[in-house]
CSV table of C-alpha atoms and ligand atoms in Angstrom, one decimal:
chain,number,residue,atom,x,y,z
A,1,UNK,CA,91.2,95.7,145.4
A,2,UNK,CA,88.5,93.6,147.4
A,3,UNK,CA,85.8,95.8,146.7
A,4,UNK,CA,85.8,97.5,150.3
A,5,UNK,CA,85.9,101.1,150.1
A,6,UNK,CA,88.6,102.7,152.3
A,7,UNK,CA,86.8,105.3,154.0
A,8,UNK,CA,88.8,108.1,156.5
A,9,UNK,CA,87.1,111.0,158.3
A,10,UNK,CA,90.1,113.3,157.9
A,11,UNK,CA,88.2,116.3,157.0
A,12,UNK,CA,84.7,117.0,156.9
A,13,UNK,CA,84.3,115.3,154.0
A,14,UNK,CA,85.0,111.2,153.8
A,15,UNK,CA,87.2,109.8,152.2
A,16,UNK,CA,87.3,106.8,149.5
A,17,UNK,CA,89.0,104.7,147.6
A,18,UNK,CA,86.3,102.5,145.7
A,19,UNK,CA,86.2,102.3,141.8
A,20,UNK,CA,82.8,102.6,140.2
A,21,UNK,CA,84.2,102.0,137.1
A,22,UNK,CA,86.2,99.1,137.4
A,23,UNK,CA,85.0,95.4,136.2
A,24,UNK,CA,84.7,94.4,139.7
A,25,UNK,CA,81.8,97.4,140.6
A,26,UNK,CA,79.9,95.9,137.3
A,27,UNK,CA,80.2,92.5,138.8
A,28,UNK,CA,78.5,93.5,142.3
A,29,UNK,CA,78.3,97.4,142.9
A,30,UNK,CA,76.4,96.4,146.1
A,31,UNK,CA,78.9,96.4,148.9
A,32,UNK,CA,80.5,99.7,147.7
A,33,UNK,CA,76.9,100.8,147.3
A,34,UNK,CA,76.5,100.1,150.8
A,35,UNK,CA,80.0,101.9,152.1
A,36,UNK,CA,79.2,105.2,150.2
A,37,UNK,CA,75.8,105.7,151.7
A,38,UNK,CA,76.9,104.8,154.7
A,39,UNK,CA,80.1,107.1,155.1
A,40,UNK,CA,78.1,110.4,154.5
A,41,UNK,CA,76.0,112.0,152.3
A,42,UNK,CA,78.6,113.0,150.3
A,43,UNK,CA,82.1,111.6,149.9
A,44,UNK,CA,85.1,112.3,148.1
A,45,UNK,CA,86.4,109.5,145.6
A,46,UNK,CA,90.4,110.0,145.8
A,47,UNK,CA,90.8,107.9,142.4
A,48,UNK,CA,89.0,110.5,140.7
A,49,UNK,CA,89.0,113.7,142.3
A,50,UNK,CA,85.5,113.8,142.5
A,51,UNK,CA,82.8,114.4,145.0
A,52,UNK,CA,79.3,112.0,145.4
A,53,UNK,CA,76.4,111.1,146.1
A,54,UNK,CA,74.8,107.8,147.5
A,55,UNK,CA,72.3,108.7,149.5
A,56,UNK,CA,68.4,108.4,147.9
A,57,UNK,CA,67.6,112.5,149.4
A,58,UNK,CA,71.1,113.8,148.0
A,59,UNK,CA,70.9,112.3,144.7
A,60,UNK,CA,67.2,113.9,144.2
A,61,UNK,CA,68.3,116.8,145.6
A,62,UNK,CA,71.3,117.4,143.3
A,63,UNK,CA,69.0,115.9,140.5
A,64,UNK,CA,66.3,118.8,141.4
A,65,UNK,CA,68.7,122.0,141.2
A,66,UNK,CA,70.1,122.8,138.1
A,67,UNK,CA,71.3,126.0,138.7
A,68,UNK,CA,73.5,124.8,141.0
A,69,UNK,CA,74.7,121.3,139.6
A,70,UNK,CA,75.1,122.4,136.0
A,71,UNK,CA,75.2,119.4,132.8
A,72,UNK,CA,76.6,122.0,130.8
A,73,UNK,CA,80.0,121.2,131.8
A,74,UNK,CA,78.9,117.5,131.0
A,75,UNK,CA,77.3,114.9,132.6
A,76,UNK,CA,80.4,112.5,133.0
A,77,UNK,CA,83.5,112.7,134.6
A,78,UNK,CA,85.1,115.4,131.9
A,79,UNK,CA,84.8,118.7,132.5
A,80,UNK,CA,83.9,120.7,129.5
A,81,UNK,CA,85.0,123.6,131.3
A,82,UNK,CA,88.8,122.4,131.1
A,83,UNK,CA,89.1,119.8,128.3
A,84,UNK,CA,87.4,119.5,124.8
A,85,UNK,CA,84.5,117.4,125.0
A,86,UNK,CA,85.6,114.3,122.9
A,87,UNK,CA,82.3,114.0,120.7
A,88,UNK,CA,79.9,117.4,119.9
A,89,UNK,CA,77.7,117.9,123.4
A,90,UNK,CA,74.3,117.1,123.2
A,91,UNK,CA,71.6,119.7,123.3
A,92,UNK,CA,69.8,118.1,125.7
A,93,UNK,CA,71.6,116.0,128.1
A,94,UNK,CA,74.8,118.3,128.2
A,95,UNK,CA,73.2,121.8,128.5
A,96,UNK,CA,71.6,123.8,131.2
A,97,UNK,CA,68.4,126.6,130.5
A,98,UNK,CA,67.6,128.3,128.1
A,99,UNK,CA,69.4,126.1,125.6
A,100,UNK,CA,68.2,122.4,127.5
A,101,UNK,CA,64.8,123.9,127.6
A,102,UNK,CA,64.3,124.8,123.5
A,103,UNK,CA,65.4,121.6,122.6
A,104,UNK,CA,63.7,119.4,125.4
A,105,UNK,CA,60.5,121.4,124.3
A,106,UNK,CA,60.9,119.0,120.5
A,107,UNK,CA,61.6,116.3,122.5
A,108,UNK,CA,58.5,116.3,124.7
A,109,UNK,CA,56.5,116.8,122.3
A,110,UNK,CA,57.9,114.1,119.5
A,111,UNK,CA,58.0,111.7,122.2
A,112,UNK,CA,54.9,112.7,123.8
A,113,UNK,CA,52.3,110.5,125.5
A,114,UNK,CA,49.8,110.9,122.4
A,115,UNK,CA,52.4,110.1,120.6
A,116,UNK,CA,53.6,107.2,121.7
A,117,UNK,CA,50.3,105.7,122.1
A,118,UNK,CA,50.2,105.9,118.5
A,119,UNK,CA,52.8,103.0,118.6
A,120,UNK,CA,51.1,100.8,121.0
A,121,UNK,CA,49.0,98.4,118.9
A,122,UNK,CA,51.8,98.0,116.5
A,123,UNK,CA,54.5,97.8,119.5
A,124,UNK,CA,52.5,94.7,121.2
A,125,UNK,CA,51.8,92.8,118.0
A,126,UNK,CA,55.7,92.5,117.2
A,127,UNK,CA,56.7,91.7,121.4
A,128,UNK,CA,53.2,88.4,120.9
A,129,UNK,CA,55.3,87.9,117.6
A,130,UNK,CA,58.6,87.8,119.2
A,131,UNK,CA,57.8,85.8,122.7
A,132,UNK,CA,55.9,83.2,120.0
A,133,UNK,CA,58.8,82.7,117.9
A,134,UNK,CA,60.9,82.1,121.3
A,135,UNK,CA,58.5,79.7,123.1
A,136,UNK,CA,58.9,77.7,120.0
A,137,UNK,CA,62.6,77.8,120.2
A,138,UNK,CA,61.8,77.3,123.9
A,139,UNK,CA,65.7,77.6,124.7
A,140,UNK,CA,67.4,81.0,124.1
A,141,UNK,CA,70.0,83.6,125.6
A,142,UNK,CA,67.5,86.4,126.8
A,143,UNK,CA,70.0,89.2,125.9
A,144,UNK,CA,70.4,88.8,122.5
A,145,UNK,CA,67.4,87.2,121.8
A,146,UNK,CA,65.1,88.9,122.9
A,147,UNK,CA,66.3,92.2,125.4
A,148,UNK,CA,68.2,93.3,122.1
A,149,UNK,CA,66.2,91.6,119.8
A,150,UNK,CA,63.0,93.3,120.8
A,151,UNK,CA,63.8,97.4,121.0
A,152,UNK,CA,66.1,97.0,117.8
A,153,UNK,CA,62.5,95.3,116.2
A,154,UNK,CA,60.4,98.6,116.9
A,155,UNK,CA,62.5,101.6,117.8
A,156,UNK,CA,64.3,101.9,114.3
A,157,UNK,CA,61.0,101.7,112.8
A,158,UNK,CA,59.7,104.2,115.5
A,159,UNK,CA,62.3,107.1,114.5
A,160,UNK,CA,61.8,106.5,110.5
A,161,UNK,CA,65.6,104.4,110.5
A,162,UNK,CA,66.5,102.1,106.9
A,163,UNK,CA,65.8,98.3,107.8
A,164,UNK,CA,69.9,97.5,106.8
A,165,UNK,CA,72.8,98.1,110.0
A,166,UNK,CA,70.5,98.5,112.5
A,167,UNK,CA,72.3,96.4,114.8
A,168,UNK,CA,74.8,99.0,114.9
A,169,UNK,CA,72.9,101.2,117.2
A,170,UNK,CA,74.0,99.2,119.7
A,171,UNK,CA,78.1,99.4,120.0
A,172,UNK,CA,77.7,103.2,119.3
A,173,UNK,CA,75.2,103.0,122.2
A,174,UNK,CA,78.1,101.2,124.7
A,175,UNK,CA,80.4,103.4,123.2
A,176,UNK,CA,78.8,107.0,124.0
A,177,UNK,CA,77.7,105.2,127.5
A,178,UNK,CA,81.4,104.3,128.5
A,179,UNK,CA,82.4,107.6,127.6
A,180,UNK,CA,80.9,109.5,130.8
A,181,UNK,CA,83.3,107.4,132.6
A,182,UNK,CA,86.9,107.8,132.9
A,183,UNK,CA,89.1,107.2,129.5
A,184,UNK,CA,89.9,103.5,130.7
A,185,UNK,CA,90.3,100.4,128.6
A,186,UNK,CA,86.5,100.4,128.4
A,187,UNK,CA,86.1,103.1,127.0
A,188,UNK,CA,88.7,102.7,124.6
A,189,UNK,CA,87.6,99.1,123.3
A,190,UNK,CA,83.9,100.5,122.7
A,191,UNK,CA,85.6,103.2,121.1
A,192,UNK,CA,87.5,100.1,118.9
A,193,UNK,CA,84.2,98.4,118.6
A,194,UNK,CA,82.4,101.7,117.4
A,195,UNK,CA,84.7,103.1,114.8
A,196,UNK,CA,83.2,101.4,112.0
A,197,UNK,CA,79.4,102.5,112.5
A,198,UNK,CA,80.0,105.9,113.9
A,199,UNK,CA,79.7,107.5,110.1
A,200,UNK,CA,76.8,105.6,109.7
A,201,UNK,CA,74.9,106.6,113.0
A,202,UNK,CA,75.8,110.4,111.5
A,203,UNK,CA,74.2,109.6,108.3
A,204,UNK,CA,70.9,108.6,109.7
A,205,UNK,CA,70.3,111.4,111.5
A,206,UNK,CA,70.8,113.4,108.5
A,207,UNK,CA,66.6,114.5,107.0
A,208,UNK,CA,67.0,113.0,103.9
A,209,UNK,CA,67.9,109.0,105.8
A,210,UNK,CA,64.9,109.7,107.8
A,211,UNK,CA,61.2,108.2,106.8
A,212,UNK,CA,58.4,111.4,106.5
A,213,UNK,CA,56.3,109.6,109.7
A,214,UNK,CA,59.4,108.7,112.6
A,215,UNK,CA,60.4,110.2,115.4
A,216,UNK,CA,63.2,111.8,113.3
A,217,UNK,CA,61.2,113.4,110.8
A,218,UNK,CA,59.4,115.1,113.5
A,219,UNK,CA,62.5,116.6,114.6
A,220,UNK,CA,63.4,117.8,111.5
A,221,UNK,CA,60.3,119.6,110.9
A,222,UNK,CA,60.6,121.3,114.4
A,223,UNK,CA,63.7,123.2,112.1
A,224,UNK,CA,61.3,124.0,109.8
A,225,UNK,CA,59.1,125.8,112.5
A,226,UNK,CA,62.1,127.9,113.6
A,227,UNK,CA,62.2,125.8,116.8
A,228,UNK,CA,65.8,124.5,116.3
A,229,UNK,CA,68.1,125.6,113.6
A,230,UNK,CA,68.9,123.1,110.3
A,231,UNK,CA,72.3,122.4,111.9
A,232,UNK,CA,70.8,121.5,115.2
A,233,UNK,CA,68.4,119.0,113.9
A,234,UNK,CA,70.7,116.2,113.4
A,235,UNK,CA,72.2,116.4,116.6
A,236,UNK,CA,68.6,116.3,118.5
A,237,UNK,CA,68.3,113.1,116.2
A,238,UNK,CA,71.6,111.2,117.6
A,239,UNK,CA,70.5,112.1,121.0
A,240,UNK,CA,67.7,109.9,120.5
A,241,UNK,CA,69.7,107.2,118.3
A,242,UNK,CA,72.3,107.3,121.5
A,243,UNK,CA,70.1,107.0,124.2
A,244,UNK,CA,66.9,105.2,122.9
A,245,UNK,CA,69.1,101.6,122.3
A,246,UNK,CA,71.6,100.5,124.8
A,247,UNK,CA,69.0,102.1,127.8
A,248,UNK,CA,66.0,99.7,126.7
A,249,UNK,CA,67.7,96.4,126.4
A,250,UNK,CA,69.2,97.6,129.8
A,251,UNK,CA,66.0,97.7,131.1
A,252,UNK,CA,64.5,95.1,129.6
A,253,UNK,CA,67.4,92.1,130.5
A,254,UNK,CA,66.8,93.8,134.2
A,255,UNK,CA,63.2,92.8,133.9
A,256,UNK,CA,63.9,89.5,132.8
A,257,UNK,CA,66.8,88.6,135.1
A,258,UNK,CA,64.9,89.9,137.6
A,259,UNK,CA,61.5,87.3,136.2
A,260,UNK,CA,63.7,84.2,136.3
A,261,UNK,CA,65.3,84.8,139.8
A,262,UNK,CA,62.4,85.4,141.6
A,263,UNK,CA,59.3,83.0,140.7
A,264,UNK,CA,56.7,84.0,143.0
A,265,UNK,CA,56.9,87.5,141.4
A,266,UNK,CA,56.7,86.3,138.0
A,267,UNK,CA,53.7,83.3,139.7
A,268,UNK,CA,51.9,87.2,140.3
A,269,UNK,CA,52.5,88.7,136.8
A,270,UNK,CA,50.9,85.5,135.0
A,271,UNK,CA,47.8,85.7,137.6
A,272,UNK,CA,47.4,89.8,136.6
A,273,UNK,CA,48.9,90.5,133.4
A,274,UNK,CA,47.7,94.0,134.3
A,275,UNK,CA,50.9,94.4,136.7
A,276,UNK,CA,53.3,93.9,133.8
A,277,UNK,CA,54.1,97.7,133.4
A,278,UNK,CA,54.6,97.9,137.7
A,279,UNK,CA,57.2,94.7,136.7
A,280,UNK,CA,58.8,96.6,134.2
A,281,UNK,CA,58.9,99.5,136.7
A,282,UNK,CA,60.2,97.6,139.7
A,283,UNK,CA,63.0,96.4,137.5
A,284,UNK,CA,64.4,100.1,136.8
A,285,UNK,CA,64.3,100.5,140.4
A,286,UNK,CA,66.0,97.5,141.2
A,287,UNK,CA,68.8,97.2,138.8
A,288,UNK,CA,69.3,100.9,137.6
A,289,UNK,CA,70.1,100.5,133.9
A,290,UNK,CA,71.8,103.8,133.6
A,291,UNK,CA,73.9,103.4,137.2
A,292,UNK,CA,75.6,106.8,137.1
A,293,UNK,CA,75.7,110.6,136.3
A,294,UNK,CA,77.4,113.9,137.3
A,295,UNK,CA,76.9,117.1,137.6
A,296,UNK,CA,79.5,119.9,138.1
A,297,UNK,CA,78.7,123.0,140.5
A,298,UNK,CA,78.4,126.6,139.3
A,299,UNK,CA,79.2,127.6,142.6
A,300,UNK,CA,80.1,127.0,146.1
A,301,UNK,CA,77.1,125.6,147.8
A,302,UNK,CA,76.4,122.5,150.7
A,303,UNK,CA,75.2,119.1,150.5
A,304,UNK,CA,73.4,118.2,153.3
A,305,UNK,CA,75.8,120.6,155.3
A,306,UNK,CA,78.7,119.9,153.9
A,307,UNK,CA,80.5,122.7,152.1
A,308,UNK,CA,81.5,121.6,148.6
A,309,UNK,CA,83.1,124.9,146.5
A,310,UNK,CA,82.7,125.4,142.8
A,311,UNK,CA,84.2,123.9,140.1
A,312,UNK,CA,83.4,120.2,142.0
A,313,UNK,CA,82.4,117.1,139.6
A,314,UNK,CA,79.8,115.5,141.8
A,315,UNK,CA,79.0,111.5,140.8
A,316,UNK,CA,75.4,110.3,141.2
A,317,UNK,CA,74.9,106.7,142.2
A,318,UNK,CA,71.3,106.2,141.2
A,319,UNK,CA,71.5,103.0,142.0
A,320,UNK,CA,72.3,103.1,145.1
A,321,UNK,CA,69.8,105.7,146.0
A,322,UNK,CA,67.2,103.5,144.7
A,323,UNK,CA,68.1,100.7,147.1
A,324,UNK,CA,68.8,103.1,150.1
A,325,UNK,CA,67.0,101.7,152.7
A,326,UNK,CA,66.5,105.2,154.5
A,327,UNK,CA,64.0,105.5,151.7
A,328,UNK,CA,62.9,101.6,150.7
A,329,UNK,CA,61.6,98.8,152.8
A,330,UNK,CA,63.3,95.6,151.7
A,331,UNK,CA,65.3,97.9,148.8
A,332,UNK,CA,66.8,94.2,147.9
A,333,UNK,CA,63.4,92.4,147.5
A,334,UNK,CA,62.3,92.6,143.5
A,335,UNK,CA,58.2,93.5,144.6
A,336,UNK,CA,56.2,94.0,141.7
A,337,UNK,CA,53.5,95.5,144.0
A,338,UNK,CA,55.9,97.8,145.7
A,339,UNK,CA,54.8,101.8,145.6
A,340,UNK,CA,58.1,102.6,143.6
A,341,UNK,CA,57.4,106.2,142.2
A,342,UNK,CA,60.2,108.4,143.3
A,343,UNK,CA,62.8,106.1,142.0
A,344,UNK,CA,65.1,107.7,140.3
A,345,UNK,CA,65.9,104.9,137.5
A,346,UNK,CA,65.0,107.2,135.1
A,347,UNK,CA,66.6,110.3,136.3
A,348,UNK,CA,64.3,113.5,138.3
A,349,UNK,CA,64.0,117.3,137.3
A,350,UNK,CA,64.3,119.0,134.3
A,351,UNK,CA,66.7,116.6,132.6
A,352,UNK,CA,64.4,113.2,133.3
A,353,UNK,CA,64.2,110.6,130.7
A,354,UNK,CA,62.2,112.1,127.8
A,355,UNK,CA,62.2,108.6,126.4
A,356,UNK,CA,60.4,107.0,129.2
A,357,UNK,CA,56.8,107.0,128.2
A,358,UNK,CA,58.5,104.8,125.1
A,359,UNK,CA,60.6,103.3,127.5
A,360,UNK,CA,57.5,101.7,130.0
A,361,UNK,CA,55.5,100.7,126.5
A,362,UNK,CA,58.1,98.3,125.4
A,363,UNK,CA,58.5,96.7,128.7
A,364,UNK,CA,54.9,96.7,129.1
A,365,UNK,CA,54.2,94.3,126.4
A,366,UNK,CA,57.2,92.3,126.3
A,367,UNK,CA,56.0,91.4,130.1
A,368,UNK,CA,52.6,91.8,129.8
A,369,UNK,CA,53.4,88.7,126.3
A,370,UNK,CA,55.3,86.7,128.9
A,371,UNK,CA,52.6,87.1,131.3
A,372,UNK,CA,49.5,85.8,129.3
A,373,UNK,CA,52.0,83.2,127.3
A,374,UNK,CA,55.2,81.7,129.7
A,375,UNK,CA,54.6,79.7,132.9
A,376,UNK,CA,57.8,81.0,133.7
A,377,UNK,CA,62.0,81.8,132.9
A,378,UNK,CA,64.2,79.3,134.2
A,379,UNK,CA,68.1,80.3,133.5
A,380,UNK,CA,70.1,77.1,132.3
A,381,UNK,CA,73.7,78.7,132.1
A,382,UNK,CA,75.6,81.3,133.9
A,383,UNK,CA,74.4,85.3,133.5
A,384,UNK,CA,77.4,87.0,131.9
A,385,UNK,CA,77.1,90.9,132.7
A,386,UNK,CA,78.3,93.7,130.0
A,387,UNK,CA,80.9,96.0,131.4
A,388,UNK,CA,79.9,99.3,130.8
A,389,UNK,CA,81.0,102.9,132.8
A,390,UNK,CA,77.9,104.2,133.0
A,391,UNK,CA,75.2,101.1,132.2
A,392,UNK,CA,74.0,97.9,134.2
A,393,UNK,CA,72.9,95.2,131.7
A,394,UNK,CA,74.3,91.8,130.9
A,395,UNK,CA,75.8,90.1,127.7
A,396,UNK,CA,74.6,87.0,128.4
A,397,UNK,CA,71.3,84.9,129.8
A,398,UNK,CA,70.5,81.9,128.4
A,399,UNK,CA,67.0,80.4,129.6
A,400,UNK,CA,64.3,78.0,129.1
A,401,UNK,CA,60.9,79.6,128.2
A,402,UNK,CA,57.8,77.3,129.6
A,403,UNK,CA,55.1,78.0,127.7
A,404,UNK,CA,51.7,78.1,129.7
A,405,UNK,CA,49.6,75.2,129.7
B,501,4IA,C1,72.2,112.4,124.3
B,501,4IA,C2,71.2,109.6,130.0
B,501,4IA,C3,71.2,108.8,128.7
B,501,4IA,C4,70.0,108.0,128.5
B,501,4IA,C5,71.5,109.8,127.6
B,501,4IA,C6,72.5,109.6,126.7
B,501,4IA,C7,72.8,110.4,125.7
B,501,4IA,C8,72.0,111.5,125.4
B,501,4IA,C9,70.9,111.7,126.3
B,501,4IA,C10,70.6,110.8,127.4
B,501,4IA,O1,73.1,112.1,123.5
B,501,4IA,O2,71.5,113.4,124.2
């Protein structure tokens, strides 16, 4: 496989043969970024039966009409509507109105902006603690270090989680992320790797693990209100233990990588630490933490034109669309002072990140610490990245922090 999507104009629809879940993709997803946009906006992928989307306008328009591309049938490659989902679906990410909407109503409101400013003084005391202890160190790997290190320092805390096995969050993170892929080896070594912590992941979303003043808590008291029912609670809980984890360190390794590799935007952070949260931003659009997601239609409908019928899995690249140069200038260029809004890093429409006002706070003040603290990143060993179906991120960047004079 070189990478080089095969692409045929048999029918109306283009053809190809490019694997977005294959280890070379994660290595450089550009060039079959590139081919997909270019072939149409919307093309068939013959290794998976599926139908997608590359294209910045189709991805927001498929994002933006639920009634048509459902998430009830899942948002990966399974469909729900012909094989048992493998884990219970989520009430949130894997349900259409009016059961998406009950339980995104708890959501928006537990993870609301009022509430999350709550967190802020405490969330930018620990990221000063943390870029102190490393510009001591001065020489670290950025993933564990510090993009793991950070989110698994406040989030736990944040949703009311025991201090012991927190680490754990993370292969039960990779695993539930792999599996909106394809069942390939993957999948099945997260699966390996997650075995052992799944029970425990269960246990803390159970009301009596949870502190009275977390995140989780709050959830369980929306049961109490008749909001969700006692059996739902817990499962509202491991949405945000699945996707609160793996998603952050994402974005925060993205922000880093992106820091080190081009200086004169991180020379522009130091002189306005103000621009920290745009960095963070610019980051999601540029490396797409979460790369992928599908929808499946309800019913035969177009895509720009194109007739697609019902029953059809269609793939997202969100990545792509947020380097499509029909709707960037310089979509390559990392530009902290680029007008990014209507990327669509963190999804569009009704089933957008709920997490993302947390999300911008802890990239906020990690950057906005290396801002007023580091003269700069300077990588000293190769950047491993983490193969994942559905998430960019790497395993591995080992730097040198400068600390400012
Ligand atoms: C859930 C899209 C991603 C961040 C996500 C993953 C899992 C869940 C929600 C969102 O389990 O509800």
């Amino acid at each position: 496989m070189t990478g080089v999507a095969a692409v045929s104009a048999t029918g109306a629809v283009p053809v190809s043969d490019a694997d977005p879940f294959s280890a070379a993709f994660f290595e450089n997803p550009h060039p079959i970024h590139d081919e997909l946009r270019e072939a149409g906006p919307v093309v068939r992928l013959s290794r998976y039966g599926v139908l997608a989307v590359a294209r910045h306008e189709q991805v927001h328009a498929v994002l933006n009409d639920w009634r048509t591309f459902s998430s009830a049938r899942g948002a990966g490659l399974a469909d729900f509507a012909k094989e048992k989902p493998w884990r219970l679906p989520s009430l949130v990410l894997e349900t259409d109105p009016p059961l998406h909407d009950r339980t995104r109503r708890v959501l928006d409101r537990v993870l609301s902006p009022a509430a999350i400013r709550r967190l802020r003084t405490e969330f930018a005391r620990a990221a000063d603690a943390l870029i102190e202890e490393l510009l001591e160190r001065g020489s670290f790997d950025a993933i564990p270090d510090l993009a793991e290190a950070y989110p698994l320092s406040v989030f736990p805390d944040a949703v009311g989680m025991p201090r012991e096995n927190r680490r754990y969050l993370l292969p039960y993170g990779n695993m539930v992320f792999n599996s909106f892929g394809p069942r390939n080896a993957f999948f099945e070594e997260a699966v390996k790797d997650a075995e052992p912590v799944i029970a425990w992941v269960q246990a803390q979303s159970q009301r009596a693990a949870l502190a009275p003043e977390g995140f989780g808590a709050a959830i369980h008291a929306a049961a109490d209100a008749g909001e969700l029912t006692p059996e739902e609670a817990p499962l509202v809980v491991r949405s945000v233990l699945t996707a609160g984890v793996d998603t952050t360190v994402s974005g925060l390794g993205a922000a880093l990588y992106c820091l080190a590799r081009f200086p004169e935007q991180f020379a522009r952070l130091r002189a306005d630490p103000s621009l920290a949260r745009a960095a963070f931003e610019e980051a999601v659009r540029y490396e797409s933490p979460v790369q992928t997601f599908f929808r499946t239609t309800t019913r035969d409908t177009e895509i720009a034109g194109v007739p697609v019928g019902e029953g059809e899995k269609v793939l997202m690249f969100l990545g792509a669309a947020n380097r499509d140069p029909r709707r960037w200038e310089r979509p390559e260029e990392y530009d902290i002072g680029r007008a990014n809004a209507g990327h669509v890093g963190f999804g569009s429409g009704i089933h957008g990140c709920v997490g993302q006002v947390l999300a911008r706070l802890e990239g906020e003040v990690v950057l906005g610490a290396l801002a007023r603290k580091a003269a700069g990143i300077e990588i000293t060993g190769p950047a491993r990245r983490r193969y994942n179906n559905t998430l960019r991120g790497l395993a591995s960047l080992p730097v040198r922090l400068h600390r400012a004079a």
